[in-house]
PDB file of N, CA and C in Angstrom:
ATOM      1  N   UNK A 126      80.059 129.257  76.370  1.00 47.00           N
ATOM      2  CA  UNK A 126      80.779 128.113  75.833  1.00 47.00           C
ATOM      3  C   UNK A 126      80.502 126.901  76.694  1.00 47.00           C
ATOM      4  N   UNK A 127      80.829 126.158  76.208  1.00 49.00           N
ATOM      5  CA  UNK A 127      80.106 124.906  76.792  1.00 49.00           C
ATOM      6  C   UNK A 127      82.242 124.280  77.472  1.00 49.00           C
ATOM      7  N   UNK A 128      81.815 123.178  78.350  1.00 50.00           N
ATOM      8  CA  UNK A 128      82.417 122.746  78.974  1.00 50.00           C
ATOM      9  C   UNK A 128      82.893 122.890  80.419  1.00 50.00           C
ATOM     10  N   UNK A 129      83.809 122.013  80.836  1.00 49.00           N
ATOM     11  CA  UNK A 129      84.355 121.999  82.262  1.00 49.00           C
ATOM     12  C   UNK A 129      84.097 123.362  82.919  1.00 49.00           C
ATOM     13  N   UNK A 130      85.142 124.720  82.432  1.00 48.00           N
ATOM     14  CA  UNK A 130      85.181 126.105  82.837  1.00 48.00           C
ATOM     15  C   UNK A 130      83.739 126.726  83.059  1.00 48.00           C
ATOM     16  N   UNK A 131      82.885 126.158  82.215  1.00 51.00           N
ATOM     17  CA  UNK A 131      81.549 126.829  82.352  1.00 51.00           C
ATOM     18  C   UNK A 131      80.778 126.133  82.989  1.00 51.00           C
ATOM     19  N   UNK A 132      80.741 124.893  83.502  1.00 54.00           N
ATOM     20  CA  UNK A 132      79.775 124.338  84.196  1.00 54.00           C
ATOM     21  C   UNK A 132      80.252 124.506  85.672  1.00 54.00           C
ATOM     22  N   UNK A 133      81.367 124.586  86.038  1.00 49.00           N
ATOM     23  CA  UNK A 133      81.870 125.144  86.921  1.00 49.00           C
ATOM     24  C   UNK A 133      82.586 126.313  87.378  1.00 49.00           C
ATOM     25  N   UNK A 134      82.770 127.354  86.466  1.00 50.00           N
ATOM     26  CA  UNK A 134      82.987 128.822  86.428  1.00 50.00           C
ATOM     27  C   UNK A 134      84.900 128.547  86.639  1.00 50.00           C
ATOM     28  N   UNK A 135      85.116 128.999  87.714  1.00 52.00           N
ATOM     29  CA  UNK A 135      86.495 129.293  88.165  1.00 52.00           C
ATOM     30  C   UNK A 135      87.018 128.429  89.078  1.00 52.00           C
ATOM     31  N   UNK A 136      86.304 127.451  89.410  1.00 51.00           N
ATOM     32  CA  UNK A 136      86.167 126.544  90.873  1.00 51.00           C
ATOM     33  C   UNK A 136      87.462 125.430  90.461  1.00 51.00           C
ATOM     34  N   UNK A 137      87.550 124.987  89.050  1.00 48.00           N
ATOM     35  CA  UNK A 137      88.266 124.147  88.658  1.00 48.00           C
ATOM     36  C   UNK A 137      90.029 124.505  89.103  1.00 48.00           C
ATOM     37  N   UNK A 138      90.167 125.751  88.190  1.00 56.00           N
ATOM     38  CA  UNK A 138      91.600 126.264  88.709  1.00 56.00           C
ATOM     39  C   UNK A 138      92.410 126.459  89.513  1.00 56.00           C
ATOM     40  N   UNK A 139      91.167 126.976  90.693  1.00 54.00           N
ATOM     41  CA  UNK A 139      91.877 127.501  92.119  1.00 54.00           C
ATOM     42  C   UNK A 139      91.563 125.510  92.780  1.00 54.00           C
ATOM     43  N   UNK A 140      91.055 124.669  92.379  1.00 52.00           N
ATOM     44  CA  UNK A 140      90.726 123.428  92.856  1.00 52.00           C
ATOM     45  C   UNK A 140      92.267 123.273  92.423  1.00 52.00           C
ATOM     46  N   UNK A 141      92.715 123.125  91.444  1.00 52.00           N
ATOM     47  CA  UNK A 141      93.748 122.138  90.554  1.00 52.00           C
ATOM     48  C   UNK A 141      95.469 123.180  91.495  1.00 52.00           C
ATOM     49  N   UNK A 142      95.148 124.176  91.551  1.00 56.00           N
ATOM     50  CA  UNK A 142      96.692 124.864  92.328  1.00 56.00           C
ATOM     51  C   UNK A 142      96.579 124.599  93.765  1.00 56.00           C
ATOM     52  N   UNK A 143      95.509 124.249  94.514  1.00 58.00           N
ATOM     53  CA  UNK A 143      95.162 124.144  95.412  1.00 58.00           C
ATOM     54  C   UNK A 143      95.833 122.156  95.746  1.00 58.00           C
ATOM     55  N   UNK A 144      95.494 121.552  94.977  1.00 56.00           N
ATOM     56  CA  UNK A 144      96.183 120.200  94.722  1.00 56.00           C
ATOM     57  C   UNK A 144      97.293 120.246  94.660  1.00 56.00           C
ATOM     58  N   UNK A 145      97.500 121.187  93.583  1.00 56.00           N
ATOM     59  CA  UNK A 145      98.786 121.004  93.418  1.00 56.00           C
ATOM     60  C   UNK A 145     100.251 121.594  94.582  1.00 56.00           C
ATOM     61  N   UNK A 146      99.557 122.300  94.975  1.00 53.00           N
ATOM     62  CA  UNK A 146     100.138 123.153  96.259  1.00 53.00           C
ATOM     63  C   UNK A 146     100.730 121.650  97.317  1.00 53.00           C
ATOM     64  N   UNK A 147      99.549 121.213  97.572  1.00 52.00           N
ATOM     65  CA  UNK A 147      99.271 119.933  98.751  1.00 52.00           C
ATOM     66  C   UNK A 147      99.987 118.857  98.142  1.00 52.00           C
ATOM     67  N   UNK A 148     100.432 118.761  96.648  1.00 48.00           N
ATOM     68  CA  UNK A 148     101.679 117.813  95.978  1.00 48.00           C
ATOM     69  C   UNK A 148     102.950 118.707  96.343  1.00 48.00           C
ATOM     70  N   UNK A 149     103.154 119.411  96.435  1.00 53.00           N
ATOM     71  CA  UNK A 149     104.329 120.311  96.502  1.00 53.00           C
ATOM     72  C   UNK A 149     104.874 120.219  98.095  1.00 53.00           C
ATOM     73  N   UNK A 150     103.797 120.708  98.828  1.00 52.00           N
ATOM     74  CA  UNK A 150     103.701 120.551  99.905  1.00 52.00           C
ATOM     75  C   UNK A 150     104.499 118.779 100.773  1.00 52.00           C
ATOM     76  N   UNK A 151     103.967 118.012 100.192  1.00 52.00           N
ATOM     77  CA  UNK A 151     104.400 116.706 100.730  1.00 52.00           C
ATOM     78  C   UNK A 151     105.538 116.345  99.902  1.00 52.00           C
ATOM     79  N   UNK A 152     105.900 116.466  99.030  1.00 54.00           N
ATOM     80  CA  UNK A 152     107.269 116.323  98.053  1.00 54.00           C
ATOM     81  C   UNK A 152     108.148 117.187  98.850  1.00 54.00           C
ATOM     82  N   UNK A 153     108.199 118.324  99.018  1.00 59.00           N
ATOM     83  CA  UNK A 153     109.000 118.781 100.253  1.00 59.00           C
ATOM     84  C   UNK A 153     109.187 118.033 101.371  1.00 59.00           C
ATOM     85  N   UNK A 154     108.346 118.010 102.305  1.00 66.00           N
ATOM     86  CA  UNK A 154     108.578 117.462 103.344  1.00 66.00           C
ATOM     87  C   UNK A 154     109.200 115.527 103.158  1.00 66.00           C
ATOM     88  N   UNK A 155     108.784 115.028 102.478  1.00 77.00           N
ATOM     89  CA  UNK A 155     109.554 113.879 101.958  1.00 77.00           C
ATOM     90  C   UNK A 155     110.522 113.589 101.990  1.00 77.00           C
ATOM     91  N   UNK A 156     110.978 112.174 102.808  1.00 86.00           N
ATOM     92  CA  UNK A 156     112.275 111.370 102.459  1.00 86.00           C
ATOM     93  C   UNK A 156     112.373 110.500 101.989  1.00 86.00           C
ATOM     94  N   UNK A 157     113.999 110.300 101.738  1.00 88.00           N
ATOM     95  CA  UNK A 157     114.017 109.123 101.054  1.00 88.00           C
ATOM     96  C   UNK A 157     115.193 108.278 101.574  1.00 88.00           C
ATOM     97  N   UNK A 158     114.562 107.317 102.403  1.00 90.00           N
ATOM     98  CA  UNK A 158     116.166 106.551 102.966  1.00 90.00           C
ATOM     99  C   UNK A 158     116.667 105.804 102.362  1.00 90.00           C
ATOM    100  N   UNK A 159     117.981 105.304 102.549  1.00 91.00           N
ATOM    101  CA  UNK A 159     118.498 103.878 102.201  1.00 91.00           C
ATOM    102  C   UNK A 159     118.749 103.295 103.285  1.00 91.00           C
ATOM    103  N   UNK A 160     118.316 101.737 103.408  1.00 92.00           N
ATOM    104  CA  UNK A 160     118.934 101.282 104.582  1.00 92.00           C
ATOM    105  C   UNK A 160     119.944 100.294 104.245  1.00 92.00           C
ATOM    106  N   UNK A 161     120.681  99.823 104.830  1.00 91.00           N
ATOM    107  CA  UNK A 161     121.478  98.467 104.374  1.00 91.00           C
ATOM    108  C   UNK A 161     121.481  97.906 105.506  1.00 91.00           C
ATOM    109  N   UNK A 162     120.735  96.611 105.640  1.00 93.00           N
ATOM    110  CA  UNK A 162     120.814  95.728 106.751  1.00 93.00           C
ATOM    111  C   UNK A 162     121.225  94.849 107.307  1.00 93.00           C
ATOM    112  N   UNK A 163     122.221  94.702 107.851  1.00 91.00           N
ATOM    113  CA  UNK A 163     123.215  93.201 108.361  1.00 91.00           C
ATOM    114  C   UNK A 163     122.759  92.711 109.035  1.00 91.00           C
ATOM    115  N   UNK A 164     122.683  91.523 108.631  1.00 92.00           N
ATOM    116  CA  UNK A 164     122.126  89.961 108.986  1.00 92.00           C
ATOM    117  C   UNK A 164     123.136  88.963 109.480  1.00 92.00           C
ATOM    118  N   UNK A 165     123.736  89.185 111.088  1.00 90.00           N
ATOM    119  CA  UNK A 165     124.804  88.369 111.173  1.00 90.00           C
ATOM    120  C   UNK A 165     125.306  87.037 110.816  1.00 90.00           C
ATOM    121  N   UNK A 166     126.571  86.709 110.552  1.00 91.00           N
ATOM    122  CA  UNK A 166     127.061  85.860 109.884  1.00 91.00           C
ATOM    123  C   UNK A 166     127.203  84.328 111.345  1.00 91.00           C
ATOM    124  N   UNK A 167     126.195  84.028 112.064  1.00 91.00           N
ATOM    125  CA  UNK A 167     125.687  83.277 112.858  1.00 91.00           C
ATOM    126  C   UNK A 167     124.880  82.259 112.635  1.00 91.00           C
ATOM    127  N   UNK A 168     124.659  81.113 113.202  1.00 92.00           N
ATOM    128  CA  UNK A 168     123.902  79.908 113.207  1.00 92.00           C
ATOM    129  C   UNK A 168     122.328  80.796 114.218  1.00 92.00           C
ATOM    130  N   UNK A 169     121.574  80.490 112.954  1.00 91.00           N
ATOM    131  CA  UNK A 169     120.226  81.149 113.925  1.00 91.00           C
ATOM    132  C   UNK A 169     119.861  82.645 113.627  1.00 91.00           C
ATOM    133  N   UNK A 170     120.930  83.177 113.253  1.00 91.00           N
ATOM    134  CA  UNK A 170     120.830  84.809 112.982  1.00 91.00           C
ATOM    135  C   UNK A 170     119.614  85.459 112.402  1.00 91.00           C
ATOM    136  N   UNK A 171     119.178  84.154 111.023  1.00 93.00           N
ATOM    137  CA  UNK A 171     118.297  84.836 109.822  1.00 93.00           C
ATOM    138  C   UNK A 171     116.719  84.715 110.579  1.00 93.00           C
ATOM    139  N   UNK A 172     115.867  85.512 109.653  1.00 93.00           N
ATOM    140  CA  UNK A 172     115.045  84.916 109.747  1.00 93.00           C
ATOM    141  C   UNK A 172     113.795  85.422 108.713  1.00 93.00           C
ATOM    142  N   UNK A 173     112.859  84.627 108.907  1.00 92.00           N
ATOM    143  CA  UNK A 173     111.581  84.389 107.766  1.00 92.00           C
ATOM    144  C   UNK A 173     110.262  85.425 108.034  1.00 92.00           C
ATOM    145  N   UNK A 174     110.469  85.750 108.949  1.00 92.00           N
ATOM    146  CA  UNK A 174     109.363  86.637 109.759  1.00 92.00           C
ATOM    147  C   UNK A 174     109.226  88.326 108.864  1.00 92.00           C
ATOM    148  N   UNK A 175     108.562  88.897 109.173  1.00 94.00           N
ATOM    149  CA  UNK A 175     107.715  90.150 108.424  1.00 94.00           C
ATOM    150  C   UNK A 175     108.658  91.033 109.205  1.00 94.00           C
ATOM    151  N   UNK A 176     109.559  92.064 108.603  1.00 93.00           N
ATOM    152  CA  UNK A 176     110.237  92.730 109.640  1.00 93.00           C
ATOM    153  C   UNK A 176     110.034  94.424 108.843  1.00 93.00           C
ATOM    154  N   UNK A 177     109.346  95.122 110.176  1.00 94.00           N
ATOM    155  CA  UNK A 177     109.188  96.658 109.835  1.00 94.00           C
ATOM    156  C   UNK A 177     110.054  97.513 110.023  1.00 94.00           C
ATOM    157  N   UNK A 178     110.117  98.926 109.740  1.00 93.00           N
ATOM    158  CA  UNK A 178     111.026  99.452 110.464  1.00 93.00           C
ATOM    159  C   UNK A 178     110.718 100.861 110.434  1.00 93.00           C
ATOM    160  N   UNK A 179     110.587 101.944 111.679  1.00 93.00           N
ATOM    161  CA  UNK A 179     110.287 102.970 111.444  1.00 93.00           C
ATOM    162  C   UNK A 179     111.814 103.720 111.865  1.00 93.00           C
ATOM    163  N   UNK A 180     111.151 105.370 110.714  1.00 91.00           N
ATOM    164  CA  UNK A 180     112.833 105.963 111.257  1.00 91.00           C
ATOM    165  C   UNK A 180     112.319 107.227 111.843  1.00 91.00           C
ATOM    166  N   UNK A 181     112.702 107.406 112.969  1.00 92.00           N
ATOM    167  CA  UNK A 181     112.545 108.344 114.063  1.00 92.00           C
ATOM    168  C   UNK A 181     113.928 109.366 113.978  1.00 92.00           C
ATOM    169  N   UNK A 182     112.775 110.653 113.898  1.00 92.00           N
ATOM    170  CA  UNK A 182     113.652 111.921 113.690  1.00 92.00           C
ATOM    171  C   UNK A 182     113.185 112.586 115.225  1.00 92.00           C
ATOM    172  N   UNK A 183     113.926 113.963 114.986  1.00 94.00           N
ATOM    173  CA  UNK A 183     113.618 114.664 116.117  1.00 94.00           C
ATOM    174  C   UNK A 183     112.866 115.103 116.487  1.00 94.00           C
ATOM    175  N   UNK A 184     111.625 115.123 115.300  1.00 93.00           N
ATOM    176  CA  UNK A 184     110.127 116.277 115.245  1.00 93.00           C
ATOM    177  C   UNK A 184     109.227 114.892 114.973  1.00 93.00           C
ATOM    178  N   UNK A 185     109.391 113.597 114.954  1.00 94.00           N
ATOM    179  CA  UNK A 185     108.156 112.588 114.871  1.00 94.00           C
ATOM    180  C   UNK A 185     109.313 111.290 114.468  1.00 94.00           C
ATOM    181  N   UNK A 186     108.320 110.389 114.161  1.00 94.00           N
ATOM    182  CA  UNK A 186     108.838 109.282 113.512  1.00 94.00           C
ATOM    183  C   UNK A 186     107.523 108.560 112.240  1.00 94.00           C
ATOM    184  N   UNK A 187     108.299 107.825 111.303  1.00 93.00           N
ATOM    185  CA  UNK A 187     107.546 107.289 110.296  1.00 93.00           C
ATOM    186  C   UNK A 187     106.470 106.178 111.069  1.00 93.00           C
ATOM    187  N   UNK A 188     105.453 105.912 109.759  1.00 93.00           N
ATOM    188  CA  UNK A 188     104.665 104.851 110.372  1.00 93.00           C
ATOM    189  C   UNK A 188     105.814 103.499 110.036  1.00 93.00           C
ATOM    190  N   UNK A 189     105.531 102.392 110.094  1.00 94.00           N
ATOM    191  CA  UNK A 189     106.327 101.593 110.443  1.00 94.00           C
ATOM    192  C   UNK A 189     105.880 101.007 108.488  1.00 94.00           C
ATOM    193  N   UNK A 190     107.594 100.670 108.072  1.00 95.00           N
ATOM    194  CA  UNK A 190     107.114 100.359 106.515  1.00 95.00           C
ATOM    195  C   UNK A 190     107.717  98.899 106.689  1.00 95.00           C
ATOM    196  N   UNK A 191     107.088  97.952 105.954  1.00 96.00           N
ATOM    197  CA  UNK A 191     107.476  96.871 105.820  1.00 96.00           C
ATOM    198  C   UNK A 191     108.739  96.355 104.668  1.00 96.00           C
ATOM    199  N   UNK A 192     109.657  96.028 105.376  1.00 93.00           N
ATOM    200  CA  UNK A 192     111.358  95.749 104.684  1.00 93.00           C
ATOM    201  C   UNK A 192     110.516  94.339 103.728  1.00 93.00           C
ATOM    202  N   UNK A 193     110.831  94.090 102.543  1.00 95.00           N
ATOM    203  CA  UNK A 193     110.631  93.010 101.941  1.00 95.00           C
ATOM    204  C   UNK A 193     110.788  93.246 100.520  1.00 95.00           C
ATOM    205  N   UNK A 194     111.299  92.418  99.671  1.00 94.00           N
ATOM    206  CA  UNK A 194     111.477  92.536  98.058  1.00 94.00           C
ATOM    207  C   UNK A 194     111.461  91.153  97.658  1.00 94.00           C
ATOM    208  N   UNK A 195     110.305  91.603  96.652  1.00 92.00           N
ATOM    209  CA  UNK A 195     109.099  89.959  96.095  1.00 92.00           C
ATOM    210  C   UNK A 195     110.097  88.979  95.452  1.00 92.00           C
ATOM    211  N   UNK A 196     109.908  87.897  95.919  1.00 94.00           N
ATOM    212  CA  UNK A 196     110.580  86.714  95.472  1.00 94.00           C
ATOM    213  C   UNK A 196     111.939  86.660  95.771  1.00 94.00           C
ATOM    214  N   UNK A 197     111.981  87.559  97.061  1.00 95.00           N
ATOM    215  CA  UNK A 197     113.812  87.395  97.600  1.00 95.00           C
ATOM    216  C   UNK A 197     113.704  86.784  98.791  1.00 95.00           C
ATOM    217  N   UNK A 198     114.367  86.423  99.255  1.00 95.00           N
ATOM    218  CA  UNK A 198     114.543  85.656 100.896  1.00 95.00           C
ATOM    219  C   UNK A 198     115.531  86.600 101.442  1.00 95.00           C
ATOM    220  N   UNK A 199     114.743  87.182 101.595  1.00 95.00           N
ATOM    221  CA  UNK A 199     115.134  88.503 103.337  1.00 95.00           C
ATOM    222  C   UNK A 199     115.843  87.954 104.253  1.00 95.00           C
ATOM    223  N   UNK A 200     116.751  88.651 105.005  1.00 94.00           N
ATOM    224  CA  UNK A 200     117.477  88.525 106.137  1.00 94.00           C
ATOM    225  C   UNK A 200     117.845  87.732 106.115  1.00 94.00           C
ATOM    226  N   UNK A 201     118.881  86.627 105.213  1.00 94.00           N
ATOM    227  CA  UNK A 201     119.447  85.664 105.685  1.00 94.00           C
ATOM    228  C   UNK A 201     120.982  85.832 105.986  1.00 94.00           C
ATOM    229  N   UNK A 202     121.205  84.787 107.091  1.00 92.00           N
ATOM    230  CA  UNK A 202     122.626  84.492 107.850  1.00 92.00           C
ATOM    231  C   UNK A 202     123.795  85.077 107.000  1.00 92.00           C
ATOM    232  N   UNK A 203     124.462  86.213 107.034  1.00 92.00           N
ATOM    233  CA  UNK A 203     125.658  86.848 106.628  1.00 92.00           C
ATOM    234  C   UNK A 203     125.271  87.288 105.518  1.00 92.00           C
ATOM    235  N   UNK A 204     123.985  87.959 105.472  1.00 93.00           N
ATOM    236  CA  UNK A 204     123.614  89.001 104.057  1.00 93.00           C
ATOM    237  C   UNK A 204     123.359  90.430 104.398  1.00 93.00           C
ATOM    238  N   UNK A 205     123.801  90.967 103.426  1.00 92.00           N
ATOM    239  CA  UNK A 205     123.421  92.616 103.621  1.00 92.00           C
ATOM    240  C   UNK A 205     122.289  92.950 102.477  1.00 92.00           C
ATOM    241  N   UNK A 206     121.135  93.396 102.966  1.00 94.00           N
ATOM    242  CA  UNK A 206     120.593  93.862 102.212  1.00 94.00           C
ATOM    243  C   UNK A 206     119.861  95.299 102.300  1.00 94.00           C
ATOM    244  N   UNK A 207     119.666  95.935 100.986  1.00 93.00           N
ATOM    245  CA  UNK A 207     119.373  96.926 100.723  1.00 93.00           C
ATOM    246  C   UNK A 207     117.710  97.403 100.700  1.00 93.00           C
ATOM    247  N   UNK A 208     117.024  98.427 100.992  1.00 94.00           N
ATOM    248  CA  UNK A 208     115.964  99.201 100.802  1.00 94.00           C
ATOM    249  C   UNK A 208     115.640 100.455 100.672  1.00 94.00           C
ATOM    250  N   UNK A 209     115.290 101.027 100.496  1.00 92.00           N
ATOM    251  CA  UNK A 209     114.579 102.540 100.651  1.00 92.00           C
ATOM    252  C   UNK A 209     113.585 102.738 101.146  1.00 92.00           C
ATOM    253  N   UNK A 210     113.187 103.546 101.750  1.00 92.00           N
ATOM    254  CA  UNK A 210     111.917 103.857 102.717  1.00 92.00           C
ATOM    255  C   UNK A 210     111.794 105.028 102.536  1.00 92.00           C
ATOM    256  N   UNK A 211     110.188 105.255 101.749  1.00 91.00           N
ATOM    257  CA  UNK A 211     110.021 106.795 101.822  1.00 91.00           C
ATOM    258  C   UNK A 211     108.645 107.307 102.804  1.00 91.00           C
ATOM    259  N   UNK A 212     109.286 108.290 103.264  1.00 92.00           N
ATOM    260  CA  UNK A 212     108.721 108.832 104.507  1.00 92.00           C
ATOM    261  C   UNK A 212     108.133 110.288 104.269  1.00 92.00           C
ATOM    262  N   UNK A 213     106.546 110.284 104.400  1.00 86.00           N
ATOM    263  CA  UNK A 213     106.255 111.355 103.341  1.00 86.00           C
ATOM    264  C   UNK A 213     105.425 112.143 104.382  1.00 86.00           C
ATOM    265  N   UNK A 214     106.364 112.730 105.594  1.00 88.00           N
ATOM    266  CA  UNK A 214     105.939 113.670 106.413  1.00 88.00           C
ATOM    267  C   UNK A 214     107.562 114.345 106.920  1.00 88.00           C
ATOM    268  N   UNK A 215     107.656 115.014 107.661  1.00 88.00           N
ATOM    269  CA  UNK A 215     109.051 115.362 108.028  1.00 88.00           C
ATOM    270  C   UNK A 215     108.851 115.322 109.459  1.00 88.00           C
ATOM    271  N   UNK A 216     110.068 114.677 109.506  1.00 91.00           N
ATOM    272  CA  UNK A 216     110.146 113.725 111.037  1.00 91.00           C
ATOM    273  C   UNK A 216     111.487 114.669 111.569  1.00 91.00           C
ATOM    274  N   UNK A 217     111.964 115.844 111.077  1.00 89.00           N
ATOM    275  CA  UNK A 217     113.073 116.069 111.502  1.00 89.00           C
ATOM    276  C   UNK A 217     114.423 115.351 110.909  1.00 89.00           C
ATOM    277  N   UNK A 218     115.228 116.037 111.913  1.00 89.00           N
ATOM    278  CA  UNK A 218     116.327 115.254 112.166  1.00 89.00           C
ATOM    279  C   UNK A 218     116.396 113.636 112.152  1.00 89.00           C
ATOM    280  N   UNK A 219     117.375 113.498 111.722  1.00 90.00           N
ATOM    281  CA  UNK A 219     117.267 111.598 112.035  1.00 90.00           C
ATOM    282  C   UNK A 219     118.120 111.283 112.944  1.00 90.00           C
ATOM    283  N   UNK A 220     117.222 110.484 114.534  1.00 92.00           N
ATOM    284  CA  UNK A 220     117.866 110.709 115.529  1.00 92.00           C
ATOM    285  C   UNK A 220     118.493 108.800 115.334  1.00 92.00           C
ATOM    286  N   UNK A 221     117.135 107.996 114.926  1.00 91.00           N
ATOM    287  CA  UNK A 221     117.523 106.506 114.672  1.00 91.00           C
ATOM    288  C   UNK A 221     116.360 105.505 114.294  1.00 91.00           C
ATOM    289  N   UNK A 222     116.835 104.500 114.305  1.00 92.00           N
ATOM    290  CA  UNK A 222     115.725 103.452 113.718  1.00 92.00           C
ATOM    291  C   UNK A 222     115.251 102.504 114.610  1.00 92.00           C
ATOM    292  N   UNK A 223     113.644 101.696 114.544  1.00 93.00           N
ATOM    293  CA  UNK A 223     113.323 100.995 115.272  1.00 93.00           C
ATOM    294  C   UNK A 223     112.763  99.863 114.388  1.00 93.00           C
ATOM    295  N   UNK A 224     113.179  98.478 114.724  1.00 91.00           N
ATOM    296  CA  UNK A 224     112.614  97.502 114.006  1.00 91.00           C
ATOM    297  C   UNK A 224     111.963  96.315 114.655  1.00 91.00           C
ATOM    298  N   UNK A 225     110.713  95.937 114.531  1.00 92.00           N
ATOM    299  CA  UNK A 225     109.522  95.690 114.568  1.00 92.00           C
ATOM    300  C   UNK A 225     109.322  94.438 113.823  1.00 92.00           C
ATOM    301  N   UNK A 226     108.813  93.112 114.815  1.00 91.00           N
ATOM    302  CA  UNK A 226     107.970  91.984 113.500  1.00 91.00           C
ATOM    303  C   UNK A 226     106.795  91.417 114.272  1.00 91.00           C
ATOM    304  N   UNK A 227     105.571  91.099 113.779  1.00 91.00           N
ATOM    305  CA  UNK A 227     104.621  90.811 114.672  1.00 91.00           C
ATOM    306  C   UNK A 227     104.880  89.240 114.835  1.00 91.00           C
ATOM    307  N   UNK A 228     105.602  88.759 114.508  1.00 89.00           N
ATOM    308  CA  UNK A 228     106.067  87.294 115.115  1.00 89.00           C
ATOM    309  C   UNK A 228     106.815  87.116 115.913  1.00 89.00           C
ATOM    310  N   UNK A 229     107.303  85.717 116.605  1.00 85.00           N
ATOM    311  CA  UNK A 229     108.093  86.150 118.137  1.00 85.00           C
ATOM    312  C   UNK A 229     109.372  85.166 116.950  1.00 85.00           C
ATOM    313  N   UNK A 230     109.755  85.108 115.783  1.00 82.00           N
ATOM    314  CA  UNK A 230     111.084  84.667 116.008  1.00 82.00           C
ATOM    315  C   UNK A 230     112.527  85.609 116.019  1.00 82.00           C
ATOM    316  N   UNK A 231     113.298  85.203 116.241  1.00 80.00           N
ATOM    317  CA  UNK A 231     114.491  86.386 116.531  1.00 80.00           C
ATOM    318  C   UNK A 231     115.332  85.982 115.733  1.00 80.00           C
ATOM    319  N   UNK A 232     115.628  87.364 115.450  1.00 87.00           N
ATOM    320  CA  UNK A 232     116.213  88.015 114.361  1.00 87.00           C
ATOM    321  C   UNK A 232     117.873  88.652 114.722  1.00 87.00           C
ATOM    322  N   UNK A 233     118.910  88.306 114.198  1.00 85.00           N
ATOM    323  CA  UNK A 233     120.197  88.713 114.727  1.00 85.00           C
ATOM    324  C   UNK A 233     121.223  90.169 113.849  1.00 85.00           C
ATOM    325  N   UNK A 234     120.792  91.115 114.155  1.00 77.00           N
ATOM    326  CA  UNK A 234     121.332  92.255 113.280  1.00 77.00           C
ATOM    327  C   UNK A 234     122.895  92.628 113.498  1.00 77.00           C
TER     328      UNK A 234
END
């Protein structure tokens, strides 16, 4: 017969559970945070800058994901705002968070 199965015999199947295993695999280990971030209610507090944030468990920590939602103005003076961060290795336990901006202005949490 002609097609996929025959031009490649059996290679396809054990290829496709083999994927699919390695989807299973990282969907397990996967999180999913929420953060909510306070932005003190201060003169100077906010700011405009690129702000990351990794979350450090007991067995590793995430790469560092960038906090931002398009066409909003982030971190300003007496706002709370919301994100999710998904973290698609298992870091353990969640011991805490570290936040990160490659600009020098300061930021008041």
């Amino acid at each position: 017969s002609s097609g996929i199965n025959a031009e490649y015999g059996d290679i396809l199947p054990i290829t496709m559970l083999l994927l699919l295993y390695a989807t299973l695999v990282l969907a397990i280990n996967a999180e999913l945070y929420t953060l909510e971030v306070y932005t003190a209610n201060r003169d100077w507090a906010d700011t405009d800058s690129a702000i990351y944030v990794s979350i450090i468990g007991s067995k590793g920590e995430s790469s560092g994901h960038l906090l931002d939602k398009g066409w909003y103005n982030d971190f300003q003076k007496g706002a709370v705002d919301t994100y999710s961060v998904h973290v698609d290795k298992n870091i353990g336990k969640f011991t805490c968070i570290r936040f990160t901006t490659p600009d020098f202005d300061a930021w008041l949490v």
